[in-house]
Short mmCIF file of C-alpha atoms in Angstrom, two decimals:
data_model
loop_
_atom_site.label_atom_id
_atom_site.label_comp_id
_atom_site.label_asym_id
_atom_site.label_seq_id
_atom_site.Cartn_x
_atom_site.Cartn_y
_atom_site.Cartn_z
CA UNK A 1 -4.63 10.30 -15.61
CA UNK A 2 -3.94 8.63 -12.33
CA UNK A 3 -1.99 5.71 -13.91
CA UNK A 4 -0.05 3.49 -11.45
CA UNK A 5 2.65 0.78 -12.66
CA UNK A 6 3.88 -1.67 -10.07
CA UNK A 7 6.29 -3.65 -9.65
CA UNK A 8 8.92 -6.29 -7.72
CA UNK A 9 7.76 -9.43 -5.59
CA UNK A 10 8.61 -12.74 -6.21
CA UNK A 11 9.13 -16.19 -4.90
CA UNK A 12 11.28 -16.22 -1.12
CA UNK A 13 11.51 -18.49 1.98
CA UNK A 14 10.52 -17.59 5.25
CA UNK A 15 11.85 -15.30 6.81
CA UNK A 16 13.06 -13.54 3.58
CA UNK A 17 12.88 -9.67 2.31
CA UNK A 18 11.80 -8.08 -0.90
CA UNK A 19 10.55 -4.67 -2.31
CA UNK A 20 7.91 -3.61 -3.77
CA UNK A 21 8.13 -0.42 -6.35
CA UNK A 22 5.30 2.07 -7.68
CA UNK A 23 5.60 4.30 -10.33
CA UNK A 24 2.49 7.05 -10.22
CA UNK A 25 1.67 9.56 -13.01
CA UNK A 26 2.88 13.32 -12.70
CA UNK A 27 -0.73 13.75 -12.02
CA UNK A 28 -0.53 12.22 -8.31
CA UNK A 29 0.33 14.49 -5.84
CA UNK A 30 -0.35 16.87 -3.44
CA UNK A 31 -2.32 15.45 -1.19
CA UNK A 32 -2.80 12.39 -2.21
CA UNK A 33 -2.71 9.04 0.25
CA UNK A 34 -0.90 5.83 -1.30
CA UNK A 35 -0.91 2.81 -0.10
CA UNK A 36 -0.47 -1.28 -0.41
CA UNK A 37 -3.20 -3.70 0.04
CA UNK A 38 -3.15 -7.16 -0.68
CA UNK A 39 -5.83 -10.04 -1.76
CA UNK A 40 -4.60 -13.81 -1.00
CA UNK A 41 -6.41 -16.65 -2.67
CA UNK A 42 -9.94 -16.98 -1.09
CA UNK A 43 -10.14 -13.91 1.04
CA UNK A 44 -10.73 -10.49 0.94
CA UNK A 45 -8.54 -7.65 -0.06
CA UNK A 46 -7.05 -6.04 2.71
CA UNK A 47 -4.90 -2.80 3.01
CA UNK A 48 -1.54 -3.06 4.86
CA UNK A 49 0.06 0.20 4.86
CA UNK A 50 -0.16 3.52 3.67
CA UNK A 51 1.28 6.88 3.63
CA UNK A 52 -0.07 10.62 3.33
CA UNK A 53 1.13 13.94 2.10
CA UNK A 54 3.38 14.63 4.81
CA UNK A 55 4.62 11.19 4.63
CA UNK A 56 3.22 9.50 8.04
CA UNK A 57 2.30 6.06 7.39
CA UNK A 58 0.17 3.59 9.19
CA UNK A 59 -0.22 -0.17 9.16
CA UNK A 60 -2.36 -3.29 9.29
CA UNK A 61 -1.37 -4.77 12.85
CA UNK A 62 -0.70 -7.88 10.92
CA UNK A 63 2.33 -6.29 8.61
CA UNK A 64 4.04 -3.50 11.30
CA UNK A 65 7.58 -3.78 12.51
CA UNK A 66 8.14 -6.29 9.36
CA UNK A 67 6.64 -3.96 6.43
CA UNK A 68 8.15 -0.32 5.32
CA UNK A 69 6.35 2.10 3.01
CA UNK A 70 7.98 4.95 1.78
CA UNK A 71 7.53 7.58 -0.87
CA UNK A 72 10.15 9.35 -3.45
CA UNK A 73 7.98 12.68 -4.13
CA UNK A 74 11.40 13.90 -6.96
CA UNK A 75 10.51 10.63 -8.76
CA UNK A 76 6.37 10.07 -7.87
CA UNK A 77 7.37 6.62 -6.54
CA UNK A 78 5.89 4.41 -3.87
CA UNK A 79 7.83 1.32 -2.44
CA UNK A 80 7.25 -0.92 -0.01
CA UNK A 81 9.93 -3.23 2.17
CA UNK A 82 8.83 -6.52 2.77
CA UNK A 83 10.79 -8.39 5.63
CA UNK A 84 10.46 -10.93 8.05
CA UNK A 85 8.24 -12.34 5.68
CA UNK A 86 5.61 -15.02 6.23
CA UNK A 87 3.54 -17.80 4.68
CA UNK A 88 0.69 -15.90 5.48
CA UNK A 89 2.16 -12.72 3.26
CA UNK A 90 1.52 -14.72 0.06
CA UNK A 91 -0.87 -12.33 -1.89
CA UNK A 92 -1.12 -10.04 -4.69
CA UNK A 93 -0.48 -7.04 -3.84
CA UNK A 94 -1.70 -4.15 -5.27
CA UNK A 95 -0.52 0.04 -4.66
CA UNK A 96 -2.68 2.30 -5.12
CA UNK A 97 -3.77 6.01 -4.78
CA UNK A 98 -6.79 8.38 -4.10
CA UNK A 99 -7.41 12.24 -3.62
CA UNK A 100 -6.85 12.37 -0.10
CA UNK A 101 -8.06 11.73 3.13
CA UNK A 102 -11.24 10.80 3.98
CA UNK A 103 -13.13 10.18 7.28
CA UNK A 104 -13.78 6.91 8.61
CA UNK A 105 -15.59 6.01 11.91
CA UNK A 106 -14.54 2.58 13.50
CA UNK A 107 -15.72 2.12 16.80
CA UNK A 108 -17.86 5.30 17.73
CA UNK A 109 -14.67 7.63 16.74
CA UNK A 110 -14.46 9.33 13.61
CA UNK A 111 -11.09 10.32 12.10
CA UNK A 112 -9.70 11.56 8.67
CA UNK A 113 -7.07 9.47 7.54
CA UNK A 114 -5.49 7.61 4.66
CA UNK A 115 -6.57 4.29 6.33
CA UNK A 116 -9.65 3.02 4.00
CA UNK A 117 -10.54 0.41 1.38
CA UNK A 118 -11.89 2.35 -1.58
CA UNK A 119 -9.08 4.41 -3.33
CA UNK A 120 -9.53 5.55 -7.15
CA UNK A 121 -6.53 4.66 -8.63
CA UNK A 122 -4.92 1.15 -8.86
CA UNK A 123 -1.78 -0.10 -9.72
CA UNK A 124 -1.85 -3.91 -11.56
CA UNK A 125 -1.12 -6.81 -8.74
CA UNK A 126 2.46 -8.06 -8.43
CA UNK A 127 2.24 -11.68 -6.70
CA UNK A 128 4.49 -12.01 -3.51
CA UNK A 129 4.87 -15.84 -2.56
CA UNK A 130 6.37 -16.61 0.72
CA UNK A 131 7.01 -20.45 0.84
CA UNK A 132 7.75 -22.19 4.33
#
């Protein structure tokens, strides 16, 4: 139940592309959110983009115009398209997948939305290494 199988990254320059696949169980659906976060060596684990049931997606300021997620709902699979990439993009990165959206207040205004940190399922990390 709510198994998640990533996979993809690898080793580019600068400036280089690559994708990122997720295979999820027959059992997510729906309503579900997805999304990609990432953890770099030393910090914290961070989300960078996600996507909801009707496919909208949103993104960490630090990831949009370079980043694409996308959803195949025929085949249950998440991807994300990694360009433009960056030193600073080095991470494991991780997708992932909860029951759907939840509210979250940031800065006095409260809003449901597929935007937070604590989903239920989890994919294992695939390491993305951007050298320079």
């Amino acid at each position: 139940q709510g198994q998640l199988v990533a996979s993809g990254g690898g080793s580019v320059q600068a400036g280089g592309s690559l994708r990122l696949a997720c295979d999820a169980s027959k059992d997510i659906y729906g309503d579900y959110c997805m999304g990609w976060f990432r953890q770099a060596t030393g910090k914290e684990r961070e989300g960078v983009a996600f996507i909801d049931n009707l496919s909208r997606t949103y993104y960490a300021d630090s990831v949009k115009g370079r980043f694409t997620i996308s959803k195949d709902n025929a085949k249950n699979a998440l991807s994300l398209e990694l360009n433009s990439l960056k030193p600073e993009d080095t991470a494991v990165y991780y997708c992932a997948a909860d029951l759907g959206k939840k509210t979250v207040c940031r800065g006095g205004t409260c809003s449901r939305t597929c935007m937070f940190d604590d989903y239920r399922y989890w994919a294992q990390g695939t390491q993305v290494t951007v050298s320079s």
